Amino acid sequence: MLSDLALGFSVALTFTNLGLCLLGCLIGTLIGVLPGIGPIATVSILLPFTFGISPVGAIIMLAGIYYGAQYGGSTTAILVRMPGEASSIVTMIDGHAMARNGRAGAALAIAALASFTAGTIATIVIGAFAQPLGRVALLLGPEDYFALIVLGLAFSVVLASGSILNAVVSVLIGVILASVGTDVETGVQRLTFGQPSLLEGIGIAVLAMGFFGVGEILRNLESSDAKQAIAAKIGRLWPNRDEMRRSVGPALRGTAIGSMLGPLPGSGTLLAPFASYVVEKRISRTPERFGHGAPEGVAGPEAANNAAAQTCFIPLMALGLPPNAVMALMLGALTIHGISPGPQVFTKYPDLFWGMVVSMWIGNLMLLVINLPLIGLWVALLRVPYRLLYPAILLFCCIGLYSVNQLPADIFFMAAFGVVALVLAKLGLETTPLVLGFVLGDALEANFRRTLILSDGDWLSFVRSPLAVTLLACAVLLVAVTLLPRLRQGRTEIFQEPAS
Amino acid sequence: MRVRSTQDVAAGAVVIAFAVAVLAALSRIPTTKYQAISPDLFPRVCAFGLIAGGIALLVRGFARAGPAFAWAPWRGVVLVVLSVVLFGLCTPRFGYGVGAFLAVVVAGFATRDVKPLKLVVFAALLIAFSVVLFSVVLKVPMPAFTLRGFGL
């Protein structure tokens, strides 16, 4: 592994790649700070502009945007009680309480240091686990892959915050949307309604910008009571000894929780901070301090979301299966450069993989520097009112998408998906499981058909391999167990406890 | 029987309608003989699953109290969608600079606290920034201003 890391450093430390890493981290922090635009929309907007640079550079920059956003989101959560990203909602509770107690600087420093610790450990976790997982993946047959994806979708259903039934329906809609386009095996057009722009299927960039760019704006306009940000005074930046002592344990436990939840399909970065907060509160000897500015409630969740944001690269790189929408966009970026992630990535493109891993660590170091001294600048950005922000977001979505194919139809579909996202929200159907169904739909169907073709249409072949049976049983068990009344209550509690 | 969650009932109805439309579209795909797996099999299986889910949502909407369905404020939706559509219509003919300007101005009216003059100035500044960023710095091969389709 040492020689691999050395290779990684030699790739990541080139001038261009360092520059791209810094650029990614800066953009990530920026959109993390700004509410109303998240990493999904940003990565899709910037996707076309990475075509001109090397694949390693592209992935380094896009990854920087993703984990940089997790840092930026916590800054606004602590200072102005406004989570820039959904994953920093938990940080808001104790982080903002600390800010009200005059410990804003300390809270920011704890958040940054915990994130940095988590980022460093997560980098090692990726380096250590991705390759062995890739080797295992080579032994899997199509029925095992099918079962694995079903298990992944089951996780996304269980981890969704709303009702299980709604999440299942969302996943199915996503899978059906993925099957639109020309069938790869027979050349037959499916669900294209004669539209030439649908022949190649619905692009992930069109769907992502529609849902998370336009759709998000439509939803925000509804509740656009101009929230004026009133920033707390930052005060002394360094935490005192007691705060440091209290933060170490939670940061390490948060890293462990985040590293475990990150690779799971669905909302790993969303769930990890919640889980960490609940754990810290349970094991604390003084749980009553939580919600009133406990540093444990900042360190744990911050470490957890940052670790998860990095370990979610493991399934993408090792299995070629993206666990969330941003990873699906990364998959798209790599595919455009002619690289298909999967077990062979480690042997065919070791410079890409290890360069990315090392750049993550460097990026975390950069974020520490970007975030702490420049905090005033980021807070000043919050004064940009939403009425100026959303036309700009809309504009960048339009130009970004149009520059890909220069097809007006893409723009119209983006608008249509924005409306669809709004309608789904009104109907109580979450977009996260839908997008995951869409993202995994192609692989799910390909392996479904491969299994049936290899066995000449024998449906029992799905349960012939012991591994496939185990995985499918796990999927069924997972959903069934969540439906049990006692656990169901526990699940609702996890999602609501930090909020109350 | 009384509707106890209009949101669930509406969701169930929409989901079933969507699944039926998918099934109808799939039925037009010619199925060939001697083919182990027809290309419409997988989406068909999913559509049937969706119908089952839709029925379950309907049942739950009648059986259990839940959230009510609420309409979205139409002004914002119409203007934002219109602005994106305008961008799509104008950009191929006049270049993205013109399309983007119209899009920003129209979208700007989606909120109530709009200040028209400031909005136009803001849109012009934004376009200048985009042209510098996309055409000058990133050199995206896409005309910012052009006239096409007028015999010019």
XYZ file of C-alpha atoms in Angstrom:
652
model
C 0.000 0.000 0.000
C 2.963 2.339 0.622
C 4.069 2.228 -2.993
C 0.461 2.822 -4.022
C 0.308 5.880 -1.796
C 3.594 7.097 -3.242
C 2.085 6.781 -6.710
C -0.952 8.676 -5.457
C 1.188 11.511 -4.098
C 3.105 11.750 -7.357
C -0.182 12.183 -9.227
C -1.988 14.432 -6.754
C 0.961 16.762 -6.159
C 1.333 17.896 -9.753
C 0.650 21.589 -10.223
C -2.527 21.119 -12.293
C -4.042 18.568 -9.971
C -3.295 20.628 -6.864
C -4.935 23.582 -8.593
C -7.997 21.548 -9.546
C -8.236 20.172 -6.012
C -8.136 23.711 -4.589
C -10.696 24.891 -7.140
C -13.001 21.991 -6.256
C -12.675 22.684 -2.530
C -13.372 26.404 -3.029
C -16.445 25.786 -5.176
C -17.568 23.101 -2.721
C -17.271 25.447 0.250
C -19.084 28.174 -1.687
C -22.087 26.054 -2.557
C -21.990 24.481 0.891
C -22.385 27.932 2.391
C -25.121 29.026 -0.017
C -28.459 27.462 0.787
C -30.521 26.476 -2.232
C -27.736 24.969 -4.299
C -26.192 21.655 -3.396
C -23.415 19.401 -4.619
C -25.684 17.450 -7.005
C -26.687 20.474 -9.079
C -23.160 21.906 -8.963
C -21.468 18.717 -10.074
C -23.949 18.379 -12.954
C -23.400 21.987 -14.013
C -19.624 21.573 -13.993
C -19.610 18.124 -15.583
C -19.404 19.392 -19.191
C -16.458 21.634 -18.329
C -14.365 18.703 -17.108
C -14.357 17.086 -20.562
C -11.303 19.073 -21.537
C -9.124 18.098 -18.572
C -7.561 14.727 -17.711
C -9.821 12.121 -16.053
C -7.751 12.217 -12.847
C -8.026 16.006 -12.714
C -11.768 15.867 -13.369
C -12.446 13.368 -10.598
C -10.157 15.221 -8.168
C -12.045 18.472 -8.739
C -15.523 16.931 -8.620
C -14.649 15.002 -5.439
C -13.376 18.248 -3.891
C -16.736 19.882 -4.575
C -18.529 17.029 -2.848
C -16.601 16.867 0.415
C -15.965 20.625 0.375
C -19.720 21.169 0.477
C -19.920 19.159 3.700
C -17.456 21.604 5.310
C -19.170 24.715 4.019
C -22.610 23.524 5.085
C -21.583 23.350 8.718
C -20.258 26.928 8.775
C -23.659 28.443 8.117
C -25.362 25.876 10.334
C -23.251 27.025 13.292
C -23.213 30.767 12.659
C -26.674 31.563 11.341
C -28.725 28.459 12.143
C -29.206 27.834 8.452
C -27.934 24.494 7.200
C -26.296 25.049 3.816
C -26.633 21.332 3.138
C -29.120 18.802 4.475
C -26.252 16.858 6.040
C -25.445 19.710 8.421
C -28.898 19.934 10.024
C -27.610 18.019 13.028
C -24.592 20.272 13.480
C -27.001 23.180 13.721
C -28.477 22.009 17.033
C -25.444 22.161 19.277
C -23.258 24.199 16.953
C -25.613 27.148 16.942
C -26.227 26.736 20.664
C -22.464 27.049 21.162
C -22.500 30.170 18.990
C -25.232 31.682 21.170
C -23.067 30.959 24.215
C -20.302 33.008 22.617
C -18.312 29.941 21.546
C -18.903 30.254 17.777
C -15.187 30.267 16.973
C -14.643 27.168 19.049
C -17.571 25.401 17.386
C -16.209 26.210 13.927
C -12.755 25.001 14.887
C -14.123 21.795 16.382
C -16.207 21.181 13.254
C -13.211 21.751 10.997
C -10.794 19.688 13.082
C -13.283 16.825 13.473
C -13.907 16.879 9.714
C -10.180 16.864 9.051
C -9.614 13.924 11.405
C -12.471 12.051 9.774
C -11.199 12.898 6.308
C -7.733 11.596 7.115
C -8.987 8.319 8.566
C -11.549 7.863 5.766
C -8.785 8.284 3.191
C -6.950 5.348 4.801
C -10.196 3.341 4.940
C -10.725 3.809 1.183
C -7.134 2.867 0.445
C -7.378 -0.251 2.593
C -10.820 -1.577 1.705
C -11.621 -0.628 -1.882
C -9.117 -2.936 -3.517
C -9.954 -6.126 -1.533
C -13.654 -5.435 -2.190
C -12.881 -5.136 -5.886
C -11.168 -8.530 -5.801
C -14.246 -10.098 -4.201
C -16.432 -8.439 -6.809
C -14.628 -10.291 -9.586
C -16.029 -13.557 -8.214
C -19.652 -12.423 -8.373
C -22.044 -13.755 -10.997
C -24.886 -11.700 -12.507
C -27.418 -13.139 -10.053
C -25.176 -12.095 -7.149
C -24.849 -8.604 -8.590
C -28.613 -8.444 -9.049
C -29.147 -9.463 -5.427
C -26.508 -6.971 -4.285
C -28.261 -4.103 -6.075
C -31.630 -5.187 -4.667
C -30.064 -5.125 -1.197
C -28.679 -1.673 -1.940
C -32.094 -0.402 -2.966
C -33.587 -1.980 0.165
C -31.095 0.029 2.226
C -32.065 3.212 0.428
C -35.725 2.504 1.197
C -35.035 1.893 4.870
C -32.789 4.934 5.167
C -35.315 7.243 3.500
C -36.872 9.543 6.058
C -40.527 9.138 5.069
C -42.769 6.074 4.857
C -41.361 2.790 3.549
C -44.210 2.414 1.039
C -43.564 5.853 -0.462
C -39.854 5.103 -0.756
C -40.517 1.789 -2.543
C -42.816 3.561 -5.001
C -40.127 6.218 -5.602
C -37.469 3.587 -6.281
C -39.726 1.833 -8.812
C -40.452 5.083 -10.648
C -36.705 5.686 -10.840
C -36.004 2.202 -12.194
C -38.677 2.646 -14.882
C -37.212 6.029 -15.887
C -33.829 4.328 -16.243
C -35.251 1.890 -18.792
C -36.262 4.696 -21.173
C -34.237 4.691 -24.397
C -32.873 2.272 -26.947
C -32.483 -1.218 -25.514
C -28.806 -2.144 -25.658
C -29.368 -5.797 -26.474
C -32.125 -5.697 -29.063
C -31.991 -2.126 -30.361
C -35.691 -1.705 -29.670
C -36.917 1.723 -28.558
C -38.569 1.674 -25.176
C -40.805 4.428 -23.778
C -39.261 7.041 -26.073
C -42.584 8.171 -27.609
C -40.715 8.857 -30.838
C -38.627 11.617 -29.228
C -35.153 11.639 -30.787
C -33.630 13.147 -27.653
C -34.818 10.142 -25.631
C -33.131 7.575 -27.874
C -30.090 7.449 -25.639
C -32.194 7.445 -22.508
C -32.690 10.177 -19.945
C -29.320 11.700 -19.075
C -28.389 11.741 -15.409
C -27.350 15.396 -15.793
C -30.782 16.350 -17.186
C -32.567 14.498 -14.390
C -30.248 15.783 -11.655
C -30.434 19.428 -12.774
C -34.197 19.162 -13.192
C -34.706 17.679 -9.742
C -32.035 19.439 -7.711
C -31.616 22.652 -9.719
C -35.011 23.716 -11.090
C -37.089 21.548 -8.720
C -35.292 22.882 -5.666
C -35.918 26.468 -6.784
C -39.630 25.746 -7.313
C -39.862 24.312 -3.811
C -37.885 27.138 -2.225
C -39.947 29.865 -3.896
C -42.920 28.574 -1.982
C -41.360 29.374 1.356
C -39.304 32.371 0.341
C -39.928 34.537 3.359
C -36.686 36.412 2.934
C -34.805 34.966 5.878
C -32.241 37.566 6.770
C -29.130 35.935 8.074
C -27.922 37.365 11.339
C -24.488 35.998 12.013
C -23.326 35.338 15.527
C -20.052 36.869 16.602
C -17.275 34.447 15.870
C -15.108 35.232 18.881
C -11.989 33.319 19.802
C -11.244 30.652 17.212
C -9.594 28.036 19.369
C -11.497 25.636 21.578
C -10.396 25.419 25.215
C -8.933 22.263 26.776
C -12.237 20.997 28.093
C -13.923 21.345 24.688
C -11.006 19.604 22.981
C -11.098 16.747 25.490
C -14.819 16.285 24.987
C -14.506 16.275 21.182
C -11.856 13.616 20.604
C -13.994 10.557 21.397
C -17.069 11.714 19.459
C -14.930 12.635 16.438
C -13.399 9.152 16.326
C -16.734 7.386 16.892
C -18.348 9.661 14.306
C -15.629 8.722 11.822
C -16.306 5.035 12.423
C -20.073 5.491 12.010
C -19.626 7.623 8.902
C -17.155 5.199 7.331
C -19.625 2.348 7.819
C -22.728 4.204 6.587
C -21.047 6.024 3.698
C -20.739 3.068 1.322
C -24.398 2.074 1.866
C -26.660 3.151 -0.967
C -29.009 5.987 -0.202
C -28.427 8.843 2.100
C -25.260 7.791 3.923
C -24.014 11.347 4.377
C -27.440 12.325 5.628
C -27.948 9.455 8.035
C -24.414 9.292 9.460
C -24.581 12.611 11.364
C -28.013 11.707 12.750
C -26.763 8.313 13.889
C -23.641 9.832 15.431
C -25.682 12.429 17.335
C -28.029 9.798 18.732
C -25.092 7.583 19.773
C -23.268 10.438 21.505
C -26.379 11.487 23.363
C -27.087 7.915 24.482
C -23.621 7.191 25.811
C -23.074 10.609 27.355
C -23.125 10.810 31.160
C -24.708 14.233 30.872
C -27.183 13.957 27.969
C -29.068 17.015 29.219
C -26.225 19.233 27.911
C -27.077 18.224 24.340
C -29.012 20.919 22.558
C -27.457 23.585 24.767
C -24.048 23.746 23.155
C -22.340 20.408 23.805
C -19.129 20.170 21.737
C -19.753 16.411 21.412
C -22.839 17.237 19.325
C -20.679 19.144 16.858
C -17.600 16.934 16.681
C -19.436 13.600 16.222
C -21.870 14.507 13.420
C -19.297 16.637 11.567
C -16.803 13.780 11.565
C -19.557 11.367 10.517
C -20.766 13.307 7.486
C -17.277 13.994 6.241
C -16.194 10.368 6.590
C -19.345 9.219 4.791
C -18.799 11.723 1.970
C -15.479 10.026 1.276
C -16.170 6.351 1.901
C -19.120 6.473 -0.504
C -16.464 6.363 -3.221
C -15.693 2.739 -2.232
C -18.655 1.025 -3.948
C -18.314 3.331 -6.964
C -14.662 2.487 -7.490
C -14.655 -1.165 -6.426
C -18.005 -2.349 -7.785
C -18.942 0.301 -10.307
C -22.138 0.822 -8.316
C -22.782 4.460 -7.347
C -24.381 4.700 -3.867
C -25.906 8.149 -4.451
C -26.679 10.728 -7.126
C -23.358 12.568 -6.876
C -21.487 9.288 -7.277
C -23.660 8.531 -10.300
C -22.522 11.809 -11.835
C -18.917 10.815 -11.084
C -19.610 7.543 -12.865
C -20.894 9.581 -15.807
C -17.764 11.762 -15.763
C -15.496 8.708 -15.771
C -17.487 6.975 -18.494
C -17.172 10.033 -20.735
C -13.404 9.760 -20.304
C -13.592 6.102 -21.340
C -13.060 4.665 -17.869
C -15.606 2.265 -16.430
C -15.171 1.963 -12.667
C -15.214 -1.522 -11.230
C -12.785 -4.149 -10.008
C -10.403 -3.578 -12.912
C -9.879 0.080 -12.002
C -7.088 -0.818 -9.548
C -4.991 -2.613 -12.121
C -5.859 -0.593 -15.206
C -5.898 2.907 -13.755
C -3.933 2.786 -10.484
C -2.869 6.423 -10.969
C -6.508 7.506 -11.162
C -7.572 5.654 -8.031
C -4.592 6.443 -5.798
C -4.340 9.995 -7.138
C -7.951 10.532 -6.088
C -7.431 8.974 -2.654
C -4.386 11.109 -1.895
C -6.013 14.248 -3.292
C -8.836 13.750 -0.797
C -6.382 13.996 2.066
C -4.701 17.040 0.527
C -8.132 18.540 -0.099
C -9.056 18.096 3.559
C -5.899 19.949 4.533
C -6.780 22.746 2.098
C -10.303 22.941 3.501
C -8.910 23.444 6.983
C -6.965 26.428 5.679
C -9.824 27.722 3.514
C -12.378 27.477 6.264
C -10.806 28.777 9.430
C -9.018 31.995 8.441
C -11.437 32.903 5.648
C -14.565 32.331 7.641
C -15.587 36.006 7.505
C -15.638 35.952 3.731
C -17.954 32.949 3.575
C -20.317 34.493 6.085
C -20.449 37.693 4.053
C -21.688 35.608 1.106
C -24.779 34.739 3.094
C -25.995 38.321 2.703
C -26.764 37.524 -0.956
C -30.578 37.430 -0.939
C -32.354 34.421 -2.443
C -34.161 36.608 -4.994
C -30.768 37.232 -6.642
C -29.431 33.762 -6.011
C -32.089 31.649 -7.714
C -32.039 33.346 -11.147
C -28.257 32.880 -11.120
C -28.573 29.183 -10.231
C -31.196 28.765 -12.941
C -28.925 30.495 -15.454
C -25.942 28.268 -14.677
C -28.122 25.153 -14.900
C -29.346 26.253 -18.353
C -25.930 27.201 -19.760
C -24.203 24.173 -18.197
C -26.717 21.726 -19.597
C -26.978 23.389 -22.996
C -23.203 23.299 -23.471
C -23.220 19.473 -23.317
C -25.180 18.685 -26.479
C -26.491 22.105 -27.570
C -29.955 20.602 -27.787
C -32.965 22.690 -26.720
C -34.783 19.431 -25.937
C -32.427 18.824 -22.994
C -33.446 22.209 -21.570
C -37.163 21.436 -21.956
C -36.732 18.072 -20.261
C -34.886 19.765 -17.408
C -37.827 22.127 -16.927
C -40.231 19.180 -17.058
C -38.255 17.269 -14.432
C -38.283 20.360 -12.226
C -42.079 20.306 -12.299
C -42.067 16.538 -11.722
C -39.887 17.051 -8.629
C -42.371 19.598 -7.284
C -45.340 17.301 -7.944
C -43.549 14.378 -6.277
C -42.814 16.526 -3.234
C -46.515 17.480 -3.059
C -47.436 13.797 -3.259
C -45.066 12.901 -0.428
C -42.718 10.931 -2.682
C -39.048 11.562 -1.940
C -36.648 12.237 -4.781
C -33.580 10.638 -3.154
C -34.730 6.987 -3.484
C -36.091 7.783 -6.953
C -32.742 9.064 -8.156
C -31.020 6.044 -6.653
C -33.441 3.729 -8.457
C -32.688 5.643 -11.644
C -28.944 5.438 -11.074
C -28.891 1.715 -10.309
C -31.701 0.828 -12.733
C -29.436 0.092 -15.696
C -27.144 -2.229 -13.746
C -30.165 -3.854 -12.099
C -31.810 -4.619 -15.425
C -28.582 -5.713 -17.133
C -27.884 -8.273 -14.422
C -31.534 -9.332 -14.295
C -31.457 -10.143 -17.998
C -28.003 -11.681 -17.928
C -29.171 -14.071 -15.233
C -32.259 -15.073 -17.210
C -30.375 -15.388 -20.508
C -27.613 -17.543 -19.016
C -30.204 -19.887 -17.517
C -32.447 -19.838 -20.598
C -35.280 -18.025 -18.874
C -35.265 -20.015 -15.661
C -36.576 -17.720 -12.904
C -35.244 -20.009 -10.194
C -31.700 -19.127 -11.215
C -32.007 -15.960 -9.113
C -31.869 -18.116 -6.011
C -29.395 -20.801 -7.108
C -26.266 -19.070 -5.879
C -25.957 -19.210 -2.070
C -24.595 -15.679 -1.993
C -27.514 -14.302 -3.989
C -29.982 -16.052 -1.663
C -28.232 -14.591 1.385
C -28.241 -11.078 -0.066
C -31.892 -11.256 -1.137
C -32.869 -12.659 2.257
C -31.020 -9.777 3.908
C -32.941 -7.318 1.724
C -36.313 -8.843 2.629
C -35.366 -9.091 6.297
C -34.166 -5.497 6.351
C -37.458 -4.133 5.056
C -39.546 -6.549 7.149
C -37.697 -5.722 10.347
C -38.142 -2.001 9.760
C -41.879 -2.561 9.460
C -42.041 -4.083 12.965
C -43.899 -1.622 15.200
C -41.137 -1.263 17.808
C -38.389 -0.606 15.326
C -40.595 1.636 13.285
C -40.965 3.843 16.316
C -37.199 3.790 16.802
C -36.638 4.802 13.183
C -38.984 7.757 13.442
C -37.209 8.716 16.649
C -33.811 8.739 14.960
C -35.083 11.087 12.304
C -36.954 13.340 14.683
C -34.933 13.381 17.857
C -32.245 15.820 16.803
C -34.824 18.080 15.261
C -36.877 18.455 18.421
C -65.436 5.213 3.128
C -63.950 8.582 3.702
C -60.670 9.998 2.388
C -58.413 10.462 5.401
C -55.237 11.505 3.631
C -55.735 13.394 0.394
C -51.968 13.257 -0.188
C -51.892 9.439 -0.126
C -54.974 9.132 -2.334
C -53.586 11.626 -4.853
C -50.204 9.870 -4.841
C -51.848 6.467 -5.337
C -53.946 7.732 -8.254
C -51.005 9.443 -9.966
C -48.729 6.427 -9.497
C -51.315 4.017 -10.919
C -51.984 6.324 -13.886
C -48.246 6.537 -14.564
C -47.831 2.743 -14.379
C -50.791 2.149 -16.709
C -49.362 4.645 -19.213
C -46.018 2.831 -19.062
C -47.716 -0.530 -19.637
C -49.647 0.906 -22.596
C -46.458 2.266 -24.146
C -44.656 -1.026 -23.560
C -47.411 -3.022 -25.244
C -46.446 -1.362 -28.548
C -43.007 -2.993 -28.458
C -43.004 -5.928 -30.896
C -42.155 -9.184 -29.135
C -40.125 -11.651 -31.128
C -40.350 -15.376 -30.797
C -37.375 -17.480 -29.682
C -36.140 -14.682 -27.564
C -35.600 -15.707 -23.959
C -36.012 -12.220 -22.558
C -38.067 -9.638 -24.346
C -36.886 -6.026 -23.872
C -40.166 -4.994 -22.273
C -40.072 -7.660 -19.555
C -38.133 -5.743 -16.932
C -39.980 -2.408 -17.136
C -43.239 -4.372 -17.239
C -42.395 -6.158 -13.987
C -41.563 -2.796 -12.414
C -44.808 -1.223 -13.683
C -46.852 -4.023 -12.096
C -44.926 -3.452 -8.872
C -45.788 0.228 -9.148
C -49.496 -0.536 -9.577
C -49.369 -2.656 -6.414
C -47.657 0.239 -4.618
C -50.261 2.698 -5.920
C -53.109 0.525 -4.675
C -51.422 0.274 -1.278
C -51.151 4.091 -1.174
C -54.866 4.422 -2.046
C -55.827 1.941 0.660
C -53.698 3.744 3.204
C -55.243 7.074 2.185
C -58.663 5.740 3.113
C -57.588 3.753 6.168
C -55.214 6.036 8.020
C -55.156 9.743 8.658
C -52.237 11.503 6.998
C -51.138 14.770 5.456
C -53.420 16.630 3.044
C -52.509 17.507 -0.511
C -51.710 21.192 -1.052
C -51.385 23.037 -4.340
C -48.231 24.920 -5.154
C -48.388 28.700 -5.714
C -48.751 28.885 -9.487
C -46.978 32.202 -10.081
C -43.491 30.981 -9.199
C -43.895 27.673 -11.004
C -45.226 29.196 -14.219
C -42.578 31.928 -14.394
C -39.616 29.683 -13.589
C -40.703 27.054 -16.119
C -41.408 29.777 -18.687
C -37.950 31.239 -18.170
C -36.239 27.892 -18.750
C -38.367 27.241 -21.847
C -37.533 30.714 -23.183
C -33.843 29.929 -22.756
C -34.314 26.723 -24.754
C -36.197 28.548 -27.527
C -33.962 31.615 -27.870
C -30.490 30.173 -27.417
C -30.260 28.246 -30.716
C -31.403 31.330 -32.639
C -29.803 34.271 -30.827
C -27.035 32.683 -28.729
C -26.948 31.887 -25.045
C -26.334 35.510 -24.035
C -29.793 36.550 -25.198
C -31.473 33.376 -23.957
C -29.887 33.731 -20.544
C -30.828 37.421 -20.233
C -34.500 36.669 -20.915
C -34.406 33.683 -18.588
C -32.975 35.675 -15.677
C -35.426 38.559 -16.124
C -38.493 36.321 -16.399
C -37.392 34.084 -13.524
C -36.733 37.174 -11.405
C -40.439 37.990 -11.421
C -41.234 34.716 -9.680
C -40.863 36.265 -6.236
C -43.085 39.022 -4.923
C -40.332 41.357 -3.788
C -39.098 41.991 -7.324
C -37.484 45.318 -8.265
C -37.671 45.438 -12.102
C -34.930 47.981 -12.783
C -32.435 46.354 -10.415
C -33.318 42.985 -11.889
C -32.469 44.104 -15.440
C -29.133 45.536 -14.294
C -28.412 42.364 -12.326
C -29.281 40.213 -15.364
C -26.949 42.268 -17.595
C -24.085 41.911 -15.101
C -24.733 38.187 -14.782
C -24.659 37.756 -18.562
C -21.408 39.713 -18.835
C -19.913 37.453 -16.164
C -21.133 34.278 -17.923
C -19.817 35.374 -21.309
C -16.393 36.068 -19.808
C -16.458 32.783 -17.878
C -17.795 30.447 -20.541
C -16.678 31.978 -23.834
C -13.425 33.715 -22.833
C -12.001 31.657 -19.967
C -13.426 28.182 -20.565
C -13.669 28.607 -24.356
C -16.894 26.619 -24.587
C -17.697 26.242 -28.313
C -21.111 27.860 -28.047
C -22.036 31.276 -29.487
C -22.979 33.901 -26.917
C -24.631 36.156 -29.498
C -25.680 35.139 -32.996
C -28.495 35.407 -35.502
C -29.575 32.159 -37.085
C -32.524 31.203 -39.186
C -33.198 34.697 -40.553
C -31.283 34.324 -43.788
C -28.454 36.369 -42.352
